[in-house]
Coordinates of C-alpha atoms in Angstrom, one line a residue:
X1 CA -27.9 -3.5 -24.2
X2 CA -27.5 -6.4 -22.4
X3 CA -30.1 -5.8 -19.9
X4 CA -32.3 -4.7 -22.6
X5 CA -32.2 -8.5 -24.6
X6 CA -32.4 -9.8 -20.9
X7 CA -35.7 -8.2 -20.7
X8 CA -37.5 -9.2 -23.7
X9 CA -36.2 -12.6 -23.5
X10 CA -38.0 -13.1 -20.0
X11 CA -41.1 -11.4 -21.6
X12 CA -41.3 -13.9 -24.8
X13 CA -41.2 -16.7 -22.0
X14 CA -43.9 -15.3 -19.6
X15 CA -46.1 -14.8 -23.0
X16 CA -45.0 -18.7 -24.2
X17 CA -46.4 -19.9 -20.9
X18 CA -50.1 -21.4 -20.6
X19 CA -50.7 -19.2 -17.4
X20 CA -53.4 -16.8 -16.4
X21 CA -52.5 -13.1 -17.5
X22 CA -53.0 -10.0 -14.8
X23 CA -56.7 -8.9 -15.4
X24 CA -58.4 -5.7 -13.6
X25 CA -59.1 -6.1 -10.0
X26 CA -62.5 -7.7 -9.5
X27 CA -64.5 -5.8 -6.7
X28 CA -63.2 -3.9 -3.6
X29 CA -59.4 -5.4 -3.8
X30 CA -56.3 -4.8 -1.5
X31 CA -53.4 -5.8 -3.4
X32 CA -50.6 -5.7 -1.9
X33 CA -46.7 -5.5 -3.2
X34 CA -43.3 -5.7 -2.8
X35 CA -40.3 -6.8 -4.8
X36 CA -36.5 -6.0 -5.3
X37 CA -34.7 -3.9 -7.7
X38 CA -31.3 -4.5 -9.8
X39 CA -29.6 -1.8 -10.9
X40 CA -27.8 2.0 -11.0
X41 CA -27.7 4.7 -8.5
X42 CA -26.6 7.6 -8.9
X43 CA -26.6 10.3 -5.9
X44 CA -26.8 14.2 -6.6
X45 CA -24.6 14.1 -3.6
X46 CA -21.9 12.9 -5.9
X47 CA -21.9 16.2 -8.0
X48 CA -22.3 18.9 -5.0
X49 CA -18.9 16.4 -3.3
X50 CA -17.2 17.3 -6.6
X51 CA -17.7 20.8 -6.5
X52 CA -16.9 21.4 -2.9
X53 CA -13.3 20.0 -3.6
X54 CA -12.8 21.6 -6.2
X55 CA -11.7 24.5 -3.7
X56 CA -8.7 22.1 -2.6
X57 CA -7.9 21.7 -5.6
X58 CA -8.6 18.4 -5.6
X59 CA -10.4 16.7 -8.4
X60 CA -13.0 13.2 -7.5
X61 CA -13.3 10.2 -9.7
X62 CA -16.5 9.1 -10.2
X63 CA -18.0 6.7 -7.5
X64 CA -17.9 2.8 -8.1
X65 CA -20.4 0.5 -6.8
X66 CA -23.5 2.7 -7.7
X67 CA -25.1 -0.6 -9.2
X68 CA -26.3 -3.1 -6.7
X69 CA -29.5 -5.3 -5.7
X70 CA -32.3 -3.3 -3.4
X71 CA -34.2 -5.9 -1.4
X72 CA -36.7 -3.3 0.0
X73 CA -38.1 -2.0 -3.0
X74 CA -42.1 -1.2 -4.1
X75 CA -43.3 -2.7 -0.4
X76 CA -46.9 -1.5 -0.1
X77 CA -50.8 -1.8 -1.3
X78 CA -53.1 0.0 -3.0
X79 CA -57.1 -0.5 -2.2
X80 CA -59.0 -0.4 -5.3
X81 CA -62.4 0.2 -4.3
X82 CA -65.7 -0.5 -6.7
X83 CA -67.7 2.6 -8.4
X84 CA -68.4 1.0 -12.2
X85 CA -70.1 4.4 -13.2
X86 CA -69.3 3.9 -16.8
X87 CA -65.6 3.9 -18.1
X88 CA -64.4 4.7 -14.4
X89 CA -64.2 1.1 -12.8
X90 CA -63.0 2.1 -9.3
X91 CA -60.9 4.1 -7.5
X92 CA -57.7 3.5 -5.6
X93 CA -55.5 4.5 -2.6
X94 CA -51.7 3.1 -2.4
X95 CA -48.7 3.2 -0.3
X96 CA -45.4 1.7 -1.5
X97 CA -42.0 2.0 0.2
X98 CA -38.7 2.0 -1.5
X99 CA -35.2 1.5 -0.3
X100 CA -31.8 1.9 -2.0
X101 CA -28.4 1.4 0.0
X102 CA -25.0 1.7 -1.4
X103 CA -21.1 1.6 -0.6
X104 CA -19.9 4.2 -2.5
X105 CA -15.7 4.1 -3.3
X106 CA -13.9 6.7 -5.2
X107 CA -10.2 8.1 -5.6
X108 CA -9.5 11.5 -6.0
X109 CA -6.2 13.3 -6.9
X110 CA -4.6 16.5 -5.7
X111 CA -0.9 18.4 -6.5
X112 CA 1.2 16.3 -4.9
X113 CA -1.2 13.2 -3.2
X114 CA -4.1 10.9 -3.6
X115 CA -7.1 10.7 -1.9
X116 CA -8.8 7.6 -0.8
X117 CA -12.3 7.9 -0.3
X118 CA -15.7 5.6 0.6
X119 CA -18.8 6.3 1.9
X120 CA -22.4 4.6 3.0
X121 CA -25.0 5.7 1.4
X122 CA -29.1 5.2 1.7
X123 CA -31.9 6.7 -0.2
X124 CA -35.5 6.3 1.5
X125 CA -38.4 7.6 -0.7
X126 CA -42.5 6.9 0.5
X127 CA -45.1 7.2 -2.3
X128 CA -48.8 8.0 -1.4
X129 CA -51.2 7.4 -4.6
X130 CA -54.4 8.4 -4.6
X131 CA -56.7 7.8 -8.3
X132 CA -58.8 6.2 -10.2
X133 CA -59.0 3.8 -12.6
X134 CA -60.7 4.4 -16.5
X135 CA -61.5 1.2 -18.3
X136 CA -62.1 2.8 -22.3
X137 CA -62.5 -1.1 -23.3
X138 CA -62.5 -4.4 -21.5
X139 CA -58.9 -5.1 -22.3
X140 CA -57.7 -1.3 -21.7
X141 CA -57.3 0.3 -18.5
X142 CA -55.6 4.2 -17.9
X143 CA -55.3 5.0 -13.9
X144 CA -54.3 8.8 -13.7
X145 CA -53.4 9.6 -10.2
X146 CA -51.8 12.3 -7.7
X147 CA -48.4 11.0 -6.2
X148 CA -47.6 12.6 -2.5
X149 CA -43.8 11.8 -2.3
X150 CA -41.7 12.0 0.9
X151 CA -38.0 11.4 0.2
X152 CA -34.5 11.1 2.6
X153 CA -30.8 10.7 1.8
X154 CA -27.9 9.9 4.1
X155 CA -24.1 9.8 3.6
X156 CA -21.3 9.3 5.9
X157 CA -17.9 9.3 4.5
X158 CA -14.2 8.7 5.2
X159 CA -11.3 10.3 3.6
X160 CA -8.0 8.9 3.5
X161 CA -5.2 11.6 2.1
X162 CA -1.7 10.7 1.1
X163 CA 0.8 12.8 0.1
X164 CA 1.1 16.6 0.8
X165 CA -1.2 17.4 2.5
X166 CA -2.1 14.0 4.4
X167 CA -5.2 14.7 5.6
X168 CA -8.2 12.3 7.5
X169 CA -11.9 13.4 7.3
X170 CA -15.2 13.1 7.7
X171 CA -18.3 13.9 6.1
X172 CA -22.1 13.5 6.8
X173 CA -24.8 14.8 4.2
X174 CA -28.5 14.5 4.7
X175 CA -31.8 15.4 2.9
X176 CA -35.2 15.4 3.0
X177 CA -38.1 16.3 1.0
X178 CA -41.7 16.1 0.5
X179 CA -43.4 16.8 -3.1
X180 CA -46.6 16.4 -5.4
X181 CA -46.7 15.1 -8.3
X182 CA -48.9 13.9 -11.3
X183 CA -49.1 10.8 -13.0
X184 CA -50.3 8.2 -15.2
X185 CA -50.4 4.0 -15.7
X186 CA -51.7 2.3 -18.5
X187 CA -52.2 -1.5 -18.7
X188 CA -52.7 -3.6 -22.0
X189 CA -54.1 -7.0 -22.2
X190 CA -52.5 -8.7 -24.6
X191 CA -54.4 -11.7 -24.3
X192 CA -55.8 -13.9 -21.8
X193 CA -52.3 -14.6 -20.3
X194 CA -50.4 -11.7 -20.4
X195 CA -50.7 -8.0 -19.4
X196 CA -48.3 -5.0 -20.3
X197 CA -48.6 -2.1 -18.4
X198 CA -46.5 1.4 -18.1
X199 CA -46.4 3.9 -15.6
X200 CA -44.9 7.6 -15.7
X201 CA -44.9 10.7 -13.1
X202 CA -45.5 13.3 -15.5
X203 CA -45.5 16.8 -13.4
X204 CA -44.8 18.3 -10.3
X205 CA -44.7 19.7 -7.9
X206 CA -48.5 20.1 -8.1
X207 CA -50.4 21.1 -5.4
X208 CA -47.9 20.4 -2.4
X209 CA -44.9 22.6 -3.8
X210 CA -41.7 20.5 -2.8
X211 CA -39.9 21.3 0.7
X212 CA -37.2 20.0 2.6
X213 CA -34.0 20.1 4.5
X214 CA -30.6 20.0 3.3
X215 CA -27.3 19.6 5.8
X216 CA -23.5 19.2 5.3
X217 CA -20.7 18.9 7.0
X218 CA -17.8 18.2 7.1
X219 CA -14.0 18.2 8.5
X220 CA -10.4 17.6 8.0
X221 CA -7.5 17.0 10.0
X222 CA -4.0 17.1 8.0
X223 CA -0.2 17.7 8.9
X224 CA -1.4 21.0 7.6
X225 CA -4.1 22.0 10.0
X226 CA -7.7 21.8 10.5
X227 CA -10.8 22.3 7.8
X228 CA -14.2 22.5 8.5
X229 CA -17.0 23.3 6.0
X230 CA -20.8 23.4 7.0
X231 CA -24.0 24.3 4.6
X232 CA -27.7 24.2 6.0
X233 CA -31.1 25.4 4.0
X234 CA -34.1 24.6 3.1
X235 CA -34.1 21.6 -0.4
X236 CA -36.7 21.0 -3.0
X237 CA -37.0 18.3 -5.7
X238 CA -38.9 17.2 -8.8
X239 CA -39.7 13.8 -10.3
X240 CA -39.9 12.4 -13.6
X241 CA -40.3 8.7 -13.9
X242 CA -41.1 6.0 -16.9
X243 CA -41.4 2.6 -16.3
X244 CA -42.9 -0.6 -18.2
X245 CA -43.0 -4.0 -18.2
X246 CA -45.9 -6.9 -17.9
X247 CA -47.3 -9.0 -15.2
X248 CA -48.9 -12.7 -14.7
X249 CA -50.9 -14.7 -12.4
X250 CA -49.2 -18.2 -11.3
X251 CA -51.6 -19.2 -9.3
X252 CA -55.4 -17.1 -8.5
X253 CA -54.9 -14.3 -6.8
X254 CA -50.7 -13.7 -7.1
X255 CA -48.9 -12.4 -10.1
X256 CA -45.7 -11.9 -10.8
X257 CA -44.6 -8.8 -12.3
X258 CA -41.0 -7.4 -14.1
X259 CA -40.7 -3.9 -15.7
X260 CA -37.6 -1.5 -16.4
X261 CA -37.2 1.5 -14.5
X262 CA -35.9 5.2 -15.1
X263 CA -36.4 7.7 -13.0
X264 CA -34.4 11.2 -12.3
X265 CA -35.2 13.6 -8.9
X266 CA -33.7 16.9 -9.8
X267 CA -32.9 18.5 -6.3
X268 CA -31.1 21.3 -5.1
X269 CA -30.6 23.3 -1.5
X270 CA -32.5 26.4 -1.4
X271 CA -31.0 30.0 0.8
X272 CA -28.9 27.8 2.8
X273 CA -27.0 29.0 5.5
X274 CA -22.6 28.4 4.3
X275 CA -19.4 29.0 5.7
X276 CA -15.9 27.3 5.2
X277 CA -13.2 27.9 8.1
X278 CA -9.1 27.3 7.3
X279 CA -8.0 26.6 10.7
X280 CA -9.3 29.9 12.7
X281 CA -9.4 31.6 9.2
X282 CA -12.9 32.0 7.4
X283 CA -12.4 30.9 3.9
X284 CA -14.3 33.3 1.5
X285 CA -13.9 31.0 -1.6
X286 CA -14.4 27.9 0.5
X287 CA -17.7 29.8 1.6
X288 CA -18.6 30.5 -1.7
X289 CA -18.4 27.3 -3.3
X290 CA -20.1 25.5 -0.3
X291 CA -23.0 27.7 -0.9
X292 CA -22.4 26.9 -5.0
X293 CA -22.1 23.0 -4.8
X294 CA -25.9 23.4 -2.6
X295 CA -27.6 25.4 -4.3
X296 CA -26.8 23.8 -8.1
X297 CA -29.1 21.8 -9.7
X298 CA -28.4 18.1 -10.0
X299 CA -30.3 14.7 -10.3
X300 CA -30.8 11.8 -8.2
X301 CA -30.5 8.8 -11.0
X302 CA -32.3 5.9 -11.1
X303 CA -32.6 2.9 -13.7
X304 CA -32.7 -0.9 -13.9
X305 CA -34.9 -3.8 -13.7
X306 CA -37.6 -4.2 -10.7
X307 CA -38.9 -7.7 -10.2
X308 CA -41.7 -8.8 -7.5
X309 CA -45.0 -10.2 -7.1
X310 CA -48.4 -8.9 -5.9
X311 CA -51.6 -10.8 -4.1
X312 CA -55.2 -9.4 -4.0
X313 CA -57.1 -9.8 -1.2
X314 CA -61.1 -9.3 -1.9
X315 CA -62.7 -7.3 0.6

């Protein structure tokens, strides 16, 4: 809620302002982006982590510090070039670059110990947009467009065990995926200083169905023995996305721009490859749930405030 009254206060004061508002690009345009983003992350990492010690017996907290700053956030252009052939005004190719890095801690809790547990976490995703832009009125603009997404994850963690079992381990995670999808912005000119504008990915995978890699391992070294589970396969995702917020022009040519975010990547590991091994022992039920905790459906959570500017370049 608080975030929420933050918002609207920051657009009242943009819209109180005697600045120039965001208007439609004005000829063949490069405009290029970049910004930072304040807010949650949550990894479907987190989920399949649960599940896979659930085997042990041992049950995870949820992880703190998934809300943070993410400097590299939006970094890119999109080239709007000319056509006005009626309503369509021009069309566009864009690249934007996002980054999100956390330091994930949690606590877990077992029988007879507890289990201390961190991990560094970083979420890359590449957008490729390629549309065009309909202008219905002079103050109304809709840009439906095609959305190539190429996406990574990474964790390392280490696990601290005390009690009975003590245990040390280690754990590395990675994914990657590549998908199409469709969507749709819409920008509003209030009035000749302000601009609201929304933006959603609607569908997909279209066209490009989703593909990618999913790995896991991991290993354990306790006054009990040795552990060492291991999952590899193929991983596919989805996108759904809404976003809005408004934009203005400081001085010719740069804007400034602040919307809300939310947007979920539901993701799962496809016919991987699993085993778990108890010392020399292959562990059927560790095997089992290792293939369980890849293969389940779970989403990769984003929402908060983005924040940035943009500056056209006419070409």
């Amino acid at each position: 809620m608080k975030r929420i009254f933050v918002f609207l206060l920051v657009i009242l004061t943009l819209l109180a302002t005697s600045i120039q508002a965001q208007g439609k690009v004005e000829g063949n345009t490069l405009r290029i982006k970049g910004g930072l983003f304040l807010g949650s992350l949550r990894t479907d990492l987190e989920k399949r982590n649960f599940y896979g010690d659930i085997v042990r017996t041992e049950y995870n907290q949820e992880w703190q510090n998934n809300g943070s700053i993410s400097l590299i956030n939006d970094w890119g252009f999109d080239y709007f070039q000319s056509v006005n052939a009626g309503i369509l005004s021009n069309v566009f190719l864009g690249l934007h670059l996002n980054r999100f890095g956390r330091g994930y801690e949690w606590n877990s809790f077992y029988p007879v110990g507890l289990g201390i547990k961190e991990a560094d976490y970083r979420l890359l995703y590449s957008d490729i947009n390629l549309g065009v832009t309909l202008t219905p009125t002079s103050n109304f603009r809709i840009l439906p467009k095609y959305v190539l997404r190429s996406m990574s994850q990474t964790l390392e963690g280490t696990y601290l065990g005390i009690g009975g079992p003590a245990y040390y381990g280690q754990d590395t995670k990675t994914t990657t995926g590549t998908s199409g999808l469709l969507g749709v912005g819409i920008e509003f000119d209030l009035n000749d200083r302000a601009t609201l504008y929304a933006d959603f990915l609607l569908f997909g995978p279209f066209l490009l169905n989703s593909s990618g890699l999913y790995s896991s391992e991991q290993f354990r070294i306790s006054n009990g023995g040795f552990s060492y589970n291991y999952a590899n396969g193929g991983y596919t995702f989805n996108s759904e996305k809404l976003s809005f917020g408004a934009s203005v022009v400081i001085v010719p040519k740069l804007r400034l721009f602040l919307s809300f975010e939310r947007e979920y990547m539901n993701a799962k590991a496809k016919s991987p490859v699993a085993f778990s091994f108890d010392g020399d022992n292959l562990s059927s039920v560790g095997t089992l749930m290792e293939f369980v905790s890849a293969t389940a459906d779970h989403r990769i959570e984003i929402s908060g405030l983005k924040f940035g500017a943009t500056y056209d370049l006419n070409l």
